[in-house]
Every structure is written in structure tokens, then in C-alpha cells.
Short mmCIF file of C-alpha atoms and ligand atoms in Angstrom, two decimals:
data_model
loop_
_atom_site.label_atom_id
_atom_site.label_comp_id
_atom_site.label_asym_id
_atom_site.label_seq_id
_atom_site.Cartn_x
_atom_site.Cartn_y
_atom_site.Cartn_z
CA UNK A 95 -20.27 -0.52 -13.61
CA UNK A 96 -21.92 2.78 -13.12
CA UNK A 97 -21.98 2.58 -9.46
CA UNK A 98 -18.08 2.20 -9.57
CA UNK A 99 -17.96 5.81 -11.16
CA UNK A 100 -20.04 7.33 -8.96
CA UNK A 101 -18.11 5.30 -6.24
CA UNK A 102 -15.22 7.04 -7.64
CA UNK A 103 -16.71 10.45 -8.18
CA UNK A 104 -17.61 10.61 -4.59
CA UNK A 105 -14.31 9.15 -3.12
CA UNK A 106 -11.98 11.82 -5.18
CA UNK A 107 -14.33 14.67 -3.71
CA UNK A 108 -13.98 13.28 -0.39
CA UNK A 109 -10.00 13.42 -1.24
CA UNK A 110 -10.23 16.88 -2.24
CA UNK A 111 -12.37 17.83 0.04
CA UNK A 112 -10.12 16.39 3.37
CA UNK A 113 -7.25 17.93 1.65
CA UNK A 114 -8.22 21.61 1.02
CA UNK A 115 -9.45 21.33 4.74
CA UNK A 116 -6.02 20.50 6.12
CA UNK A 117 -4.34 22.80 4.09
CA UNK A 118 -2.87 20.32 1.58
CA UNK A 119 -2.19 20.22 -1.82
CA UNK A 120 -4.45 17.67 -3.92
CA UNK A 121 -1.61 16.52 -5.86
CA UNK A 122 0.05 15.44 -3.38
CA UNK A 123 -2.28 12.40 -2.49
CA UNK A 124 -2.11 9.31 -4.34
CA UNK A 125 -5.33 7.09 -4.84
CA UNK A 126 -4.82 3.32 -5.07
CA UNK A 127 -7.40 1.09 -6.19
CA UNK A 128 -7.18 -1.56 -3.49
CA UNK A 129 -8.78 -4.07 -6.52
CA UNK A 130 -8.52 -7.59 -4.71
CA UNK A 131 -11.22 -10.16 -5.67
CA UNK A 132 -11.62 -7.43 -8.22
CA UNK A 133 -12.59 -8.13 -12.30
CA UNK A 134 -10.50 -7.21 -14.88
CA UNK A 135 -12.89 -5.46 -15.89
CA UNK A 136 -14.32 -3.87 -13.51
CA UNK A 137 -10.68 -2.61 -12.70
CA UNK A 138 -10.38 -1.46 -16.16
CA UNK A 139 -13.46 0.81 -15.79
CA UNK A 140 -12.28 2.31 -12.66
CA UNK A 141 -8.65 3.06 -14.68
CA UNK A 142 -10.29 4.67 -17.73
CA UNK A 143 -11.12 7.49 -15.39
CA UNK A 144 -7.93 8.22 -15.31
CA UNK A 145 -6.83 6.45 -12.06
CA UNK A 146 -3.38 5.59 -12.51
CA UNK A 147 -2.63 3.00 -9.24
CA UNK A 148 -4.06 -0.23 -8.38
CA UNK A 149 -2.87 -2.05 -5.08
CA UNK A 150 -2.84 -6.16 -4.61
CA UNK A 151 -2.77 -8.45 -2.11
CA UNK A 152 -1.92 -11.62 -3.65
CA UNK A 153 0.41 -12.67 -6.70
CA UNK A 154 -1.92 -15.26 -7.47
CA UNK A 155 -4.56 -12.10 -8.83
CA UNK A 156 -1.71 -10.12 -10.19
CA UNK A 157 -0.89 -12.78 -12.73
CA UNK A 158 -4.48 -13.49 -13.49
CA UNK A 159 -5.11 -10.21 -14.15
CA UNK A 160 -1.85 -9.40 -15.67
CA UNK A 161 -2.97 -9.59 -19.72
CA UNK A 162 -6.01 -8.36 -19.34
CA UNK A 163 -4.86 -4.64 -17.64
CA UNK A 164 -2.28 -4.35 -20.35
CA UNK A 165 -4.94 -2.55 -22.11
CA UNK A 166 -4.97 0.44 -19.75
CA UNK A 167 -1.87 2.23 -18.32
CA UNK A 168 -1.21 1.62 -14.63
CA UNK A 169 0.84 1.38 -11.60
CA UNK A 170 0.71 -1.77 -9.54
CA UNK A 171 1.39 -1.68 -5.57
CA UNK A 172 1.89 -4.98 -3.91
CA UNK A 173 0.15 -4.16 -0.81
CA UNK A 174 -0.43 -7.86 1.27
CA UNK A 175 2.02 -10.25 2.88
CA UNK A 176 5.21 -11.08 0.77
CA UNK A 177 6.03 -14.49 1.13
CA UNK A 178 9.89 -14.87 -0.10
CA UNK A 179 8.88 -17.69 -2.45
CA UNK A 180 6.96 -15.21 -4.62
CA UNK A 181 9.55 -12.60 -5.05
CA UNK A 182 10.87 -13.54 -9.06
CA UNK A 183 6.96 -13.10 -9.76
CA UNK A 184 6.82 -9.75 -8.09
CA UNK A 185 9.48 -8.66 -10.37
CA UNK A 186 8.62 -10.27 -13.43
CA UNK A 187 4.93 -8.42 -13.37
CA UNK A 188 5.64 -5.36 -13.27
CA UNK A 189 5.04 -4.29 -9.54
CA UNK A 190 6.37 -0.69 -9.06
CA UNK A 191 5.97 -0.50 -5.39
CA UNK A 192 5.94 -3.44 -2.74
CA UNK A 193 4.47 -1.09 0.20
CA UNK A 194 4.48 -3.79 2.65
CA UNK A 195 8.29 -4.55 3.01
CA UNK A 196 8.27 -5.50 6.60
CA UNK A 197 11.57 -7.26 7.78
CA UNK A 198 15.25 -8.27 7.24
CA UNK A 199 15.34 -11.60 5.10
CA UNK A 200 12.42 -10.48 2.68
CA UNK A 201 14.80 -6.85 1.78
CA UNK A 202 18.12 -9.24 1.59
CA UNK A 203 16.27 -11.80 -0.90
CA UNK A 204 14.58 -8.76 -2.72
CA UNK A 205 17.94 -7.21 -3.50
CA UNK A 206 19.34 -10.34 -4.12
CA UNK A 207 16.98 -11.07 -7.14
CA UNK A 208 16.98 -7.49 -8.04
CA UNK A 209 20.46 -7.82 -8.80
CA UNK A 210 20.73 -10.80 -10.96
CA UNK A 211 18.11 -9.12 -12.58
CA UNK A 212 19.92 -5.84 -13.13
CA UNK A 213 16.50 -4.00 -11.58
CA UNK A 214 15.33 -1.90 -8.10
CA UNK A 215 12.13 -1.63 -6.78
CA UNK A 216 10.58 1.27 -4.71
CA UNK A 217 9.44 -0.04 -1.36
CA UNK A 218 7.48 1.40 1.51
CA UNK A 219 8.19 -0.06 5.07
CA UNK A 220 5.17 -1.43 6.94
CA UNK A 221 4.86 -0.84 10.42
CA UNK A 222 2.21 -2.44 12.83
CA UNK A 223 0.94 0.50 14.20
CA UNK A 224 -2.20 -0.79 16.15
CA UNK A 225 -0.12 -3.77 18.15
CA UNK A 226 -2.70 -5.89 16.45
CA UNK A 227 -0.96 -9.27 16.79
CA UNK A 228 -2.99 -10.35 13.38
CA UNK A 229 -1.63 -7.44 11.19
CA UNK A 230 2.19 -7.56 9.52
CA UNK A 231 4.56 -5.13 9.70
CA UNK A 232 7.56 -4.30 11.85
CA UNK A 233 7.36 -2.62 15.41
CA UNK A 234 6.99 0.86 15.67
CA UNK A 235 10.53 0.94 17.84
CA UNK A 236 12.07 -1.32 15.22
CA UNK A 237 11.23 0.25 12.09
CA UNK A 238 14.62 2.85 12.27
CA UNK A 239 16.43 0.13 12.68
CA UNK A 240 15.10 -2.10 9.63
CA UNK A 241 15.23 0.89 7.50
CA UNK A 242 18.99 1.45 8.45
CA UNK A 243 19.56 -2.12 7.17
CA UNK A 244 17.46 -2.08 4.30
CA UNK A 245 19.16 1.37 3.13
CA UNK A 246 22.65 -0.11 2.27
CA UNK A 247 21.15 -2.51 -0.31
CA UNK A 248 21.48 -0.46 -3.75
CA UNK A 249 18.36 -2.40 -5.41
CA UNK A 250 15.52 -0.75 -3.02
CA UNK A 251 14.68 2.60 -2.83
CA UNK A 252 12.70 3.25 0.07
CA UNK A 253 10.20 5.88 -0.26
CA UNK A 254 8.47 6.10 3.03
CA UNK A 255 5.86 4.06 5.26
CA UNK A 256 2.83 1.94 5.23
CA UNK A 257 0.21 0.90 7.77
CA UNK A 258 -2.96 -0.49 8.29
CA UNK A 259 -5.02 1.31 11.16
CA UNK A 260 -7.02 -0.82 13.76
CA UNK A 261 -10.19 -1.79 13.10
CA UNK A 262 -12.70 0.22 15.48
CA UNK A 263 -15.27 2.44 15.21
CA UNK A 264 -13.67 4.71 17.59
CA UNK A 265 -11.78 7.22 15.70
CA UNK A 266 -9.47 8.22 18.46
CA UNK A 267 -7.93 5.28 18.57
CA UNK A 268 -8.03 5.07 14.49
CA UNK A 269 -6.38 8.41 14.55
CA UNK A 270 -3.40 7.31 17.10
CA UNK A 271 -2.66 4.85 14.90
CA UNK A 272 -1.67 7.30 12.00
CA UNK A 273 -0.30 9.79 13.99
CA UNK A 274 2.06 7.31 15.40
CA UNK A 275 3.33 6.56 11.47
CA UNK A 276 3.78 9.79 10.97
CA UNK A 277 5.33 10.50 13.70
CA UNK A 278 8.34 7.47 12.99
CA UNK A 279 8.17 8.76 9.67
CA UNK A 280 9.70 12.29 11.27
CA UNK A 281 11.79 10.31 13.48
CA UNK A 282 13.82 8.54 10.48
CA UNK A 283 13.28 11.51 8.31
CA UNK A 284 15.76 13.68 10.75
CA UNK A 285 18.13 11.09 10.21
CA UNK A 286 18.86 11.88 6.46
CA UNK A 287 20.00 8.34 5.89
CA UNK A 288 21.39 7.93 2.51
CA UNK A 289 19.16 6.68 0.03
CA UNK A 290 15.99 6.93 1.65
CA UNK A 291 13.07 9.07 1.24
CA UNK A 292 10.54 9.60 3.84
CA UNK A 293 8.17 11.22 1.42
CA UNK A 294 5.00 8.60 1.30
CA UNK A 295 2.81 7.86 4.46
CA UNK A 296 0.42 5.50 2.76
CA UNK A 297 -2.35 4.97 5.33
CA UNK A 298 -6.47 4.97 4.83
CA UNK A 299 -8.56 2.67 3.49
CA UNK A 300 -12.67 2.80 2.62
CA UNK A 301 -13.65 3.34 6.38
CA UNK A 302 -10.73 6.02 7.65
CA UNK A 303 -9.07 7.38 4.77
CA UNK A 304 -10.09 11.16 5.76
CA UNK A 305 -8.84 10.37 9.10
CA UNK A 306 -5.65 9.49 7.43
CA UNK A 307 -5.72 12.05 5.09
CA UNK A 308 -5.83 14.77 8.01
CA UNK A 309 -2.90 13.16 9.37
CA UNK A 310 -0.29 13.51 6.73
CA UNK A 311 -1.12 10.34 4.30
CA UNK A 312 0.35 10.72 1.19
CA UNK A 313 -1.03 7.68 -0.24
CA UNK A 314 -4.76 6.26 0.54
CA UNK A 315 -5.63 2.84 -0.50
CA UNK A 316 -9.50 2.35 -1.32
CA UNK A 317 -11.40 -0.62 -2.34
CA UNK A 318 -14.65 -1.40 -0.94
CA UNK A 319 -15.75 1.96 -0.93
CA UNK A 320 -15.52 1.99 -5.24
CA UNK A 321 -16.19 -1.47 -5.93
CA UNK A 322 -18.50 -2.55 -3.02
CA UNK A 323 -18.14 -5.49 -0.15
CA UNK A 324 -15.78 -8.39 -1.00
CA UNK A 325 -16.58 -11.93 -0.46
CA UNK A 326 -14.02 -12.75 1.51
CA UNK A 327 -12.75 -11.68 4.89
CA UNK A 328 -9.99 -9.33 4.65
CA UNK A 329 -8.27 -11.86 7.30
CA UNK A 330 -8.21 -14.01 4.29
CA UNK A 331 -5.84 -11.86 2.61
CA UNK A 332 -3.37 -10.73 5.43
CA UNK A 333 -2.88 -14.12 6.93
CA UNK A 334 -0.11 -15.77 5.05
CA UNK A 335 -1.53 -19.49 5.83
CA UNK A 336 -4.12 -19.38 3.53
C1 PLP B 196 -8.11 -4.40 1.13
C2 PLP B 196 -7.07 -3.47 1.53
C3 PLP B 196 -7.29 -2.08 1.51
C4 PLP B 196 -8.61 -1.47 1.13
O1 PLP B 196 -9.57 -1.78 2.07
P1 PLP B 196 -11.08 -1.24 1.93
O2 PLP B 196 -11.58 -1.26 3.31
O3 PLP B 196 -11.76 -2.21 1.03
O4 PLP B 196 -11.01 0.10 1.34
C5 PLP B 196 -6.23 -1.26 1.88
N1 PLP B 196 -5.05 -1.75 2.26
C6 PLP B 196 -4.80 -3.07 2.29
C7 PLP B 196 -3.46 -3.53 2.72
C8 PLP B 196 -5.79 -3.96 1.94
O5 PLP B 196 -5.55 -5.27 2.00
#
């Protein structure tokens, strides 16, 4: 338990740190706890902080976790692979962001639910931004395109973009891989299309979140770098077979 607030002491001062380097505002970067495989618990120490986000991958977790967090105010993020069949769970839990809305039929059967449930959601657009035939999200030269569709249906509110950077040690190729976000996120951004904000870039995770934060994220998702290795391979949570 202790380690996960010093975890957390040390991530928020890297935060602050990359920030007042670039010449951005703290505020304006959002921390989610990336808390799959995580405890209730041990997510509940981490939100006592004061963290307000958590981000997970499956709905499976978010249920099973669901009445033990209702102790502690939070935000949840759905941040894996949406599978349409779990959709009336997304809603009915309390998810205030899906950030990995990532093509056509999932938006149409989102706004479809939404609206026999008289609700919205806030969604973020994921875009495949390392060509990384493993990783979801939309093309790069699609993602206008989807966003022009998704913007007509009243029950999402998209608020920007999410990716996942490639894997590598090499940060050059790390850092292409956020520049190239941000630099679709300009691209729709110029378009003004009704109804949609282009304000959140959420990209960065444990091993390239400065990287990210340099390049404009608005939103950095952390997990093993607060609540130490998983057990799993993250493959285990991005591949929709399993
Ligand atoms: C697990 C996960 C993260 C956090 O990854 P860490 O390397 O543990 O910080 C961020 N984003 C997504 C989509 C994830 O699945």
C-alpha cells in the first residue's frame, strides 16, 4: 500500500515536472489510474489521494469492482476493446468516458441505447497510430471521417482522441506516434464540426507518458508505474478473443 503512494507521489511530480517544462499548465492534464487486475482496495488507496479517474479495460472488473469504489468519489474511463454486446453494462455502471470508440456500428448501437435510455456519454475516438495490426482503433486517414459520422448522433459527445503508442524502446518512433494524434487532432479541430470538441489527446502510459506529455496529451493513463507489474499480458486485455 505504501509503495502505491510513493508510486503516486513520484508519477504526479513527473506530471508536473514534464508540464512546467513544455510550458503547460498542470491543470490541464488529467491522470487516470489505468487499475486493471487492480484490488478494490488497492484502487481505493490510490483515490483517497485525491485522484479522481480510474480507466478499465474490461466490464467484467468494472462490475466486480463496482460496490466496493462506491465508497470513494470517482470517474470511470472505459479504456479497452468495446464489444457491442456489453454496451447496456457500460451504461448502467456509471462509465463517464468510453475513450476507445473506434468505428461505425459500435457509435450507432451506443446512441441507440443511449436513447432509450434518455442518457449521452462523452467519448474519445481511438486511432491506431503505430499501424500495429494488434492494437484497435481506426486509421489515422479514417478517423475525420468516423468522427463526421459519429457527430450527427445527439447521444455522444466527442471530446477528442485516444491512442496507444508502439511498444519500443526507441523514443523516436514512440514520439511519431503522438505527434501523429495530435496532429489529426488539428486536422478535425479546423473543421469546427458541430458538436465535437477536440480538446483531450489522451496518450501515455507508465513507460512514455512524458513523451506524451511533451506532445500535447491532455490525458495520461498510468498503471504499472503506481501499482506495479500485472500478471497478465497486456495482449490479454486488447485482444477481444479472450
Ligand atoms: C493498461 C493500459 C494502460 C496503462 O499501461 P501501463 O503501462 O501499465 O501504465 C494505458 N492504456 C491502456 C489502454 C491500457 O490498457
Amino acid at each position: 500500500m505504501d509503495s502505491i503512494l510513493h508510486n503516486l507521489q513520484i508519477i504526479n511530480e513527473k506530471i508536473h515536472r514534464a508540464t512546467l517544462q513544455n510550458g503547460r499548465n498542470p491543470e490541464d492534464i488529467k491522470l487516470v489510474l489505468a487499475t486493471k487486475t487492480v484490488s478494490p482496495e488497492r484502487i481505493i488507496t490510490a483515490l483517497s489521494t485525491g485522484e479522481k479517474f480510474i480507466g478499465e479495460n474490461k466490464i467484467q472488473e468494472i462490475i466486480s469492482k463496482y460496490d466496493d469504489l462506491q465508497t470513494v468519489p470517482h470517474k470511470k474511463h472505459f479504456i479497452g476493446h468495446l464489444q457491442t454486446n456489453k454496451i447496456k453494462d457500460i451504461i448502467k455502471y456509471d462509465v463517464a468516458c468510453i475513450e476507445s470508440v473506434d468505428r461505425l456500428d459500435l457509435a450507432q448501437k451506443l446512441q441507440q441505447r443511449l436513447t432509450l435510455e434518455n442518457k449521452s456519454m462523452d467519448i474519445l475516438i481511438q486511432v491506431n497510430t503505430s499501424g500495429e495490426s494488434s492494437k484497435f482503433g481506426v486509421r489515422p486517414e479514417n478517423t475525420l471521417d468516423l468522427v463526421r459520422s459519429i457527430a450527427s448522433m445527439d447521444r455522444l459527445h466527442i471530446k477528442g482522441l485516444m491512442t496507444i503508442g508502439i511498444f519500443s524502446d526507441d523514443h523516436v518512433k514512440v514520439r511519431k506516434c503522438f505527434k501523429l494524434l495530435k496532429q489529426i487532432r488539428d486536422q478535425i479541430a479546423i473543421q469546427h464540426i458541430a458538436g465535437v470538441e477536440m480538446k483531450e489527446l489522451s496518450m501515455g502510459m507508465s513507460g512514455d507518458f512524458e513523451i506524451a506529455i511533451e506532445e500535447g496529451a491532455t490525458i495520461v493513463r498510468i498503471g504499472t508505474a503506481i501499482f506495479g507489474k500485472r500478471i497478465y499480458p497486456d495482449s490479454y486485455y486488447w485482444n477481444e478473443s479472450k
